[in-house]
XYZ file of C-alpha atoms in Angstrom:
509
model
C -0.163 -0.028 -0.134
C 1.283 3.197 -0.990
C 2.149 6.114 1.981
C -0.904 8.273 2.767
C 0.165 12.145 1.487
C -0.584 14.741 3.821
C -0.910 18.628 2.921
C 0.276 20.753 5.474
C -1.087 24.312 5.504
C 0.968 26.909 7.497
C 2.058 30.337 6.645
C 5.170 30.037 9.128
C 8.034 28.512 7.321
C 9.569 27.419 10.602
C 6.337 25.568 11.734
C 5.648 23.999 8.450
C 9.230 22.743 8.426
C 8.990 20.848 11.608
C 5.641 19.432 10.837
C 6.889 18.064 7.310
C 9.964 16.747 8.776
C 7.867 14.826 11.574
C 5.566 13.529 9.060
C 8.273 12.646 6.312
C 10.056 10.715 8.999
C 7.035 8.793 9.994
C 6.585 7.538 6.231
C 4.041 10.243 5.131
C 4.339 11.769 1.604
C 3.833 15.770 2.496
C 3.053 18.738 0.291
C 2.724 22.097 1.634
C 0.780 25.335 1.172
C 1.043 28.773 2.804
C -2.517 30.236 2.394
C -5.891 28.923 2.675
C -6.476 29.898 -1.240
C -3.341 28.044 -2.167
C -4.620 25.057 -0.265
C -8.000 24.855 -1.934
C -6.371 25.159 -5.305
C -4.164 22.393 -4.563
C -6.596 20.068 -3.226
C -8.657 18.842 -6.451
C -7.330 15.896 -7.938
C -4.077 15.980 -5.752
C -4.815 12.658 -4.226
C -4.294 14.046 -0.720
C -5.498 11.725 2.008
C -5.128 14.201 5.051
C -4.947 18.077 5.817
C -2.994 19.389 8.761
C -4.381 22.994 8.689
C -3.203 25.968 10.907
C -6.073 28.030 12.305
C -4.561 31.527 11.695
C -3.576 32.045 7.954
C -3.087 35.516 6.163
C -6.080 35.330 3.772
C -8.781 33.440 5.774
C -9.080 31.717 8.852
C -8.458 28.025 9.008
C -11.814 27.356 10.351
C -13.192 28.825 6.786
C -10.876 26.792 4.957
C -11.961 23.260 6.959
C -15.558 24.433 6.406
C -15.250 24.711 2.687
C -13.267 21.460 2.239
C -16.143 19.820 4.169
C -18.975 21.248 2.236
C -17.153 20.673 -1.023
C -18.969 17.254 -2.703
C -15.913 16.380 -4.418
C -13.366 15.998 -1.461
C -15.818 16.713 1.681
C -14.865 13.210 3.177
C -11.094 14.323 3.696
C -10.031 14.320 7.014
C -8.681 17.638 8.752
C -6.529 18.286 11.805
C -6.526 21.734 13.158
C -3.073 22.987 14.795
C -2.708 26.508 16.478
C -0.378 28.399 18.865
C -3.000 31.186 19.384
C -6.435 29.841 18.932
C -6.098 27.687 22.120
C -8.908 28.181 24.510
C -12.235 25.827 24.807
C -14.150 27.937 22.577
C -11.833 28.066 19.693
C -11.420 23.943 19.769
C -15.202 23.837 20.248
C -15.536 26.168 16.931
C -13.103 24.278 14.954
C -14.506 20.598 15.901
C -18.112 22.020 15.165
C -17.177 23.444 11.644
C -15.875 20.063 10.440
C -12.285 19.319 11.973
C -11.826 15.591 13.022
C -9.195 16.582 15.659
C -7.781 19.830 17.054
C -4.191 20.238 18.443
C -2.836 23.014 20.531
C 1.082 24.043 20.331
C 3.364 22.994 21.407
C 2.869 19.746 19.861
C 4.966 16.768 20.505
C 5.974 14.758 17.287
C 4.379 11.593 18.452
C 0.940 13.020 19.478
C 0.921 14.509 15.902
C 1.885 11.498 14.289
C -0.401 9.445 16.483
C -3.382 11.625 15.825
C -2.814 11.536 11.914
C -2.747 7.435 11.968
C -5.911 7.604 14.256
C -7.714 9.740 11.905
C -6.620 8.057 8.584
C -7.513 4.478 10.346
C -11.214 6.027 10.917
C -11.570 7.242 7.501
C -10.253 4.108 5.925
C -12.452 1.962 7.897
C -15.485 4.632 7.073
C -14.345 4.242 3.361
C -14.477 0.446 3.560
C -17.995 0.439 5.041
C -19.590 2.805 2.815
C -17.889 0.863 -0.226
C -19.289 -2.267 1.127
C -22.775 -0.590 1.725
C -22.775 0.473 -2.181
C -21.666 -2.807 -3.318
C -24.275 -4.576 -1.211
C -26.996 -2.351 -2.773
C -25.395 -3.320 -6.124
C -25.294 -6.961 -5.135
C -28.908 -6.860 -4.408
C -29.862 -5.397 -7.766
C -27.493 -7.769 -9.549
C -29.230 -11.002 -7.667
C -32.502 -9.812 -8.629
C -31.434 -9.432 -12.450
C -29.871 -12.814 -12.372
C -33.103 -14.497 -11.003
C -35.420 -12.774 -13.294
C -33.282 -14.399 -16.234
C -35.296 -17.012 -18.198
C -32.539 -18.999 -19.776
C -28.716 -19.845 -18.795
C -26.864 -17.586 -20.894
C -29.350 -14.499 -20.020
C -28.709 -15.600 -16.232
C -24.765 -15.766 -17.162
C -25.045 -12.249 -18.962
C -26.965 -10.613 -15.956
C -24.479 -12.091 -13.547
C -21.406 -10.665 -15.483
C -23.326 -7.250 -15.855
C -23.859 -7.227 -12.133
C -20.128 -8.173 -11.312
C -18.870 -5.308 -13.513
C -21.333 -3.150 -11.825
C -19.968 -4.043 -8.448
C -16.266 -4.415 -9.000
C -15.363 -2.885 -12.506
C -12.466 -4.118 -14.536
C -12.636 -7.513 -16.397
C -15.252 -10.063 -15.613
C -15.758 -13.686 -16.468
C -18.842 -15.741 -15.177
C -18.644 -19.569 -16.001
C -20.917 -22.219 -15.880
C -22.151 -25.401 -17.157
C -25.517 -26.105 -19.171
C -27.608 -29.102 -18.382
C -25.845 -30.845 -21.051
C -22.337 -30.338 -20.050
C -21.334 -27.486 -22.319
C -19.303 -24.763 -20.524
C -20.381 -21.076 -20.966
C -18.514 -18.053 -20.023
C -20.071 -14.444 -19.961
C -17.050 -12.062 -20.350
C -16.665 -8.252 -20.789
C -19.053 -5.284 -20.589
C -21.437 -5.268 -22.198
C -21.279 -9.191 -21.465
C -20.859 -11.691 -24.222
C -21.516 -15.261 -23.733
C -19.230 -18.082 -25.470
C -18.320 -21.421 -25.362
C -15.004 -21.477 -22.854
C -14.070 -24.093 -20.234
C -11.700 -23.960 -17.464
C -8.842 -26.693 -16.670
C -10.529 -29.093 -14.259
C -10.550 -28.242 -10.603
C -11.453 -30.336 -7.576
C -13.863 -27.794 -5.804
C -15.579 -29.132 -2.583
C -19.091 -28.455 -2.134
C -19.569 -24.672 -0.447
C -17.762 -21.747 -1.743
C -14.243 -20.524 -1.603
C -12.144 -17.727 -3.067
C -8.761 -18.387 -4.507
C -6.187 -16.257 -6.336
C -5.372 -17.444 -10.152
C -2.885 -16.212 -12.555
C -4.400 -14.149 -15.735
C -3.181 -16.975 -17.901
C -5.697 -19.227 -16.214
C -8.641 -16.817 -17.405
C -7.314 -15.678 -20.777
C -10.695 -15.495 -22.217
C -10.406 -11.845 -21.370
C -7.517 -9.394 -20.948
C -6.392 -8.426 -17.603
C -4.445 -5.269 -16.508
C -0.598 -5.802 -16.449
C 0.441 -7.251 -13.163
C -2.869 -7.780 -11.998
C -4.005 -11.290 -10.343
C -7.471 -12.680 -10.549
C -9.760 -13.166 -7.783
C -11.945 -16.257 -8.508
C -14.932 -17.104 -6.378
C -15.990 -20.657 -6.747
C -19.451 -22.180 -5.584
C -20.693 -25.580 -5.801
C -24.004 -26.400 -4.182
C -24.029 -30.216 -4.933
C -21.558 -32.991 -5.169
C -23.159 -34.098 -8.603
C -22.915 -30.638 -10.135
C -19.963 -28.703 -11.445
C -18.775 -25.549 -9.844
C -19.798 -21.995 -10.954
C -17.009 -19.214 -10.852
C -16.899 -15.491 -10.876
C -13.598 -14.063 -11.528
C -12.764 -10.314 -11.097
C -9.530 -8.460 -10.592
C -7.954 -8.918 -7.129
C -7.404 -5.234 -7.003
C -11.074 -4.657 -6.729
C -11.444 -6.754 -3.428
C -11.826 -6.069 0.144
C -10.477 -8.216 2.894
C -12.560 -11.601 3.096
C -14.017 -11.096 -0.221
C -17.583 -10.589 1.368
C -19.377 -9.339 -1.893
C -17.429 -11.474 -4.216
C -18.528 -14.985 -2.171
C -22.254 -13.741 -1.835
C -22.386 -13.028 -5.624
C -20.838 -16.180 -6.422
C -23.174 -18.109 -4.236
C -26.171 -16.457 -5.650
C -25.301 -17.102 -9.256
C -24.527 -20.818 -8.219
C -28.231 -20.942 -6.627
C -29.736 -19.492 -9.653
C -27.696 -21.873 -11.936
C -29.036 -24.813 -10.195
C -32.685 -23.688 -10.517
C -32.215 -22.873 -14.074
C -30.658 -26.469 -14.581
C -33.379 -28.013 -12.773
C -35.654 -26.075 -14.681
C -34.135 -27.059 -17.970
C -34.107 -30.763 -17.015
C -37.799 -30.637 -15.781
C -38.696 -29.241 -19.238
C -36.713 -31.509 -21.349
C -38.722 -34.393 -19.373
C -42.089 -32.881 -19.919
C -41.525 -32.134 -23.566
C -40.266 -35.794 -23.956
C -43.371 -37.165 -22.067
C -45.754 -34.720 -24.019
C -44.274 -35.858 -27.355
C -44.602 -39.534 -26.420
C -48.283 -39.203 -25.924
C -48.794 -37.518 -29.383
C -48.563 -39.192 -32.763
C -45.219 -39.879 -34.006
C -45.878 -40.833 -37.636
C -48.313 -39.824 -40.235
C -50.017 -42.043 -42.645
C -49.322 -41.989 -46.196
C -52.459 -40.991 -48.262
C -52.433 -40.744 -51.991
C -53.743 -37.398 -53.168
C -53.405 -35.659 -49.993
C -50.326 -33.761 -48.460
C -49.970 -33.293 -44.881
C -47.972 -31.940 -42.143
C -47.877 -31.526 -38.310
C -46.241 -29.194 -35.642
C -46.459 -29.331 -31.931
C -44.327 -26.863 -29.926
C -44.231 -26.888 -26.231
C -44.801 -23.586 -24.330
C -41.816 -21.435 -23.570
C -42.672 -20.376 -20.098
C -43.525 -23.425 -18.151
C -42.275 -27.041 -17.586
C -45.584 -28.826 -17.163
C -47.023 -30.951 -19.647
C -49.981 -29.723 -21.678
C -53.032 -30.998 -23.054
C -52.823 -29.995 -26.809
C -53.158 -32.950 -29.304
C -53.700 -34.059 -32.810
C -54.447 -37.300 -34.480
C -54.193 -38.233 -38.111
C -55.185 -41.748 -39.334
C -56.909 -43.861 -42.384
C -60.071 -45.263 -41.080
C -62.588 -46.917 -43.530
C -61.177 -45.338 -46.637
C -61.346 -41.790 -45.168
C -58.557 -39.664 -43.431
C -59.640 -38.909 -39.984
C -57.794 -35.476 -38.747
C -58.454 -34.298 -35.164
C -56.768 -31.591 -33.187
C -57.796 -30.592 -29.455
C -56.918 -28.906 -26.410
C -57.764 -30.356 -22.727
C -57.946 -27.359 -20.276
C -54.748 -27.152 -18.171
C -51.123 -27.729 -17.882
C -50.425 -30.811 -15.564
C -49.611 -34.306 -15.928
C -53.405 -34.994 -15.232
C -54.078 -32.806 -18.178
C -51.755 -34.949 -20.181
C -53.619 -37.890 -19.432
C -56.897 -36.807 -20.095
C -55.455 -35.581 -23.368
C -54.315 -39.024 -24.279
C -57.786 -40.640 -22.885
C -59.643 -38.251 -25.439
C -57.293 -38.661 -28.317
C -57.685 -42.450 -27.881
C -61.606 -42.299 -27.385
C -61.833 -40.319 -30.666
C -59.911 -42.846 -32.715
C -62.119 -45.555 -31.262
C -65.456 -44.206 -31.784
C -64.322 -43.356 -35.413
C -63.252 -46.875 -35.865
C -66.943 -47.896 -35.156
C -67.854 -45.888 -38.153
C -69.619 -42.964 -36.664
C -69.450 -39.689 -38.526
C -67.498 -36.468 -36.647
C -70.670 -35.209 -34.921
C -71.349 -38.555 -33.500
C -67.930 -39.566 -32.534
C -67.975 -36.106 -30.382
C -71.195 -36.844 -28.747
C -69.906 -40.140 -27.541
C -66.467 -38.711 -26.479
C -68.505 -36.024 -24.615
C -70.796 -38.998 -22.920
C -67.433 -40.583 -21.900
C -66.235 -37.393 -20.485
C -69.140 -36.684 -18.512
C -69.232 -39.824 -17.018
C -65.717 -40.925 -16.439
C -64.128 -37.451 -16.364
C -66.866 -35.169 -15.070
C -64.451 -32.439 -13.855
C -62.632 -31.916 -16.947
C -63.278 -30.218 -20.364
C -61.769 -30.301 -23.711
C -62.189 -28.597 -27.301
C -61.672 -30.497 -30.429
C -62.133 -30.126 -34.180
C -62.835 -33.273 -35.967
C -63.150 -33.908 -39.823
C -63.051 -36.789 -42.202
C -61.789 -36.399 -45.843
C -62.676 -38.732 -48.769
C -59.202 -38.409 -50.579
C -60.435 -39.406 -53.997
C -63.616 -36.761 -54.017
C -62.240 -34.188 -51.558
C -65.678 -34.480 -49.695
C -65.193 -33.158 -45.978
C -67.262 -33.772 -42.974
C -66.368 -31.814 -40.071
C -67.679 -31.048 -36.163
C -66.549 -28.838 -33.739
C -66.658 -28.814 -29.725
C -65.555 -25.277 -28.663
C -62.545 -25.265 -31.137
C -61.003 -22.521 -32.759
C -62.347 -22.179 -36.557
C -60.125 -24.202 -38.829
C -58.625 -21.976 -41.888
C -59.448 -22.793 -45.443
C -57.301 -21.627 -48.274
C -58.545 -22.043 -51.697
C -57.670 -20.043 -54.854
C -56.087 -17.465 -52.932
C -58.868 -16.851 -50.513
C -58.667 -17.452 -47.005
C -61.753 -18.176 -44.728
C -62.235 -19.262 -41.061
C -65.091 -22.329 -41.177
C -67.779 -22.126 -38.223
C -68.517 -25.928 -37.308
C -69.957 -24.500 -34.225
C -70.416 -26.852 -31.175
C -70.083 -26.459 -27.306
C -66.988 -27.778 -25.791
C -66.844 -31.277 -24.293
C -67.560 -31.841 -20.978
C -71.017 -29.933 -21.479
C -74.326 -31.324 -22.028
C -75.537 -29.132 -24.790
C -77.144 -29.784 -28.222
C -74.591 -30.490 -30.937
C -75.315 -28.844 -34.740
C -75.046 -31.045 -37.704
C -71.848 -31.720 -39.265
C -70.567 -28.920 -41.862
C -69.891 -30.473 -45.198
C -68.038 -29.289 -48.043
C -65.758 -30.237 -50.960
C -61.898 -29.632 -50.612
C -60.841 -28.718 -53.861
C -57.537 -29.768 -55.691
C -54.895 -27.541 -54.228
C -57.056 -26.522 -51.361
C -55.417 -26.368 -47.878
C -56.737 -26.872 -44.582
C -55.103 -25.446 -41.395
C -56.217 -26.920 -37.875
C -54.615 -25.568 -34.535
C -54.930 -24.959 -30.891
C -54.911 -21.542 -29.263
C -51.172 -21.363 -28.627
C -50.688 -20.368 -32.334
C -52.797 -17.135 -31.963
C -53.739 -16.277 -28.680
C -51.422 -13.839 -26.525
C -51.845 -12.290 -22.916
C -51.689 -8.952 -23.862
C -53.903 -9.171 -27.089
C -57.593 -10.061 -28.043
C -57.685 -13.159 -29.838
C -59.194 -11.543 -33.019
C -55.905 -9.743 -33.479
C -54.127 -13.416 -33.659
C -56.693 -14.758 -35.936
C -56.426 -11.715 -38.226
C -52.516 -12.425 -38.223
C -53.032 -16.137 -38.966
C -55.484 -14.749 -41.948
C -52.623 -12.706 -43.386
C -49.534 -15.013 -42.825
C -51.586 -17.890 -44.357
C -52.531 -15.800 -47.581
C -49.706 -17.643 -49.388
C -49.136 -21.235 -48.930
C -45.766 -22.544 -49.347
C -45.204 -25.340 -52.047
C -44.039 -27.468 -49.071
C -46.344 -27.975 -46.200
C -43.443 -28.621 -44.013
C -41.968 -24.947 -44.933
C -45.424 -23.450 -44.482
C -46.009 -24.674 -40.867
C -42.520 -23.475 -39.881
C -43.171 -20.111 -41.449
C -46.734 -20.002 -39.577
C -44.869 -20.687 -36.030
C -42.189 -18.170 -36.942
C -44.295 -15.253 -38.219
C -46.669 -15.884 -35.427
C -44.209 -15.815 -32.699
C -44.882 -19.214 -31.377
C -41.508 -20.747 -32.432
C -40.768 -22.160 -28.936
C -41.745 -18.624 -27.219
C -45.601 -18.739 -27.065
C -47.364 -18.493 -23.643
C -48.987 -21.929 -24.412
C -48.554 -25.115 -26.221
C -48.856 -25.054 -29.813
C -50.475 -27.693 -32.221
C -50.865 -27.404 -35.859
C -52.284 -29.717 -38.778
C -51.725 -28.595 -42.347
C -53.330 -30.699 -45.103
C -53.625 -30.219 -48.747
C -55.637 -32.117 -51.435
C -53.221 -32.796 -54.158
């Protein structure tokens, strides 16, 4: 640590000589000024740590100089020690202390007394600066922790952590963690950038530690010349890798209290994100296992399907589709069971299999939905679902369609886009059902069946989404797979929707 710099302000050359000699022999760096005006001019940007100030000066009193120092926002925390051979009574000392001085020495002054007073005042101000710095850093730590826990993905979490570490400590920053797949990602710099990068394997015990590394160990960023790296490693579970936060060692205070807490906050958030990612993967795997994995090949009919899980939750949902050839006709169904849970997924599977089973018996779409509705009201009285069901004769294009509270299918023919209205109340409610809607799908005509995740957003009326779908579907791609991908992308449902999305598109060749 460099020696403290003291400014001695006294108009007496003899007194200045004595004060400067005593302070210099004690290891202080000393500067001098003869007047209050000169002292105030010297202070800005000078790096002075302490002012030893005579009370009687030729241009203004030392009391006024002290008061101006203490009221200046740029260096108002600078400690001041008054010395005086004339203003020695109680009222003088009282005035000096009340106007901001940190100590008041009356001449004759012993050298040891002066040195001890300077050291005492500097110790107090050093402790005060550390406390203020710690308090400011704890405020920034709270803000960084909030931003970290608001992140919805691991890269965003690492970016928030790196931005928070830079705001707290300054200088180069590296935040390192592994994804659920074992890929190592590092957020570096300001503004932070996330990139693949790995650290040589270290045996880190469960808990947290701070160690000193060489810059070469963290060459993902450039460190200042001569700087070492303070690395906080936090590991919450023996079966999880550690999370690292690396910052300049010169930015740290004894005990590394803020760096330790930051690394622990990052580790806790990374563990929660990893658990979320694992649960989401399991949920999606379960959801897809309950859905149809292969479409039938039907001469004269092109088909494409899409299923996208919601991007904002890990639970399995109730969206489903069914495409099958039964009795020479193509059966197409799409539906949505209310809720997001394992129960909703199991109800979805039961409804889907019931639709197929009743269709195999030869019932038309409306009768199938009546039978499924009776089944639900008997076996699943607390549940509800929406369904759109149709059968298509591939040879003639004849379509029979029935609905149960589901969103209207979209029909594209010869450049015209219309919404079909099969009507019908949702399953689970005892209500009359309208006759089946019948029409002919002409060659080149395209039908699009979908669930509400494609068009419904929390902050918009569903009519806005339906209008957007009509606009996007105004042109149908030659390849239905490309068409479905474009629908998801342009309607903002490609993995970021608030709800699951199922889409079935079919076109008569």
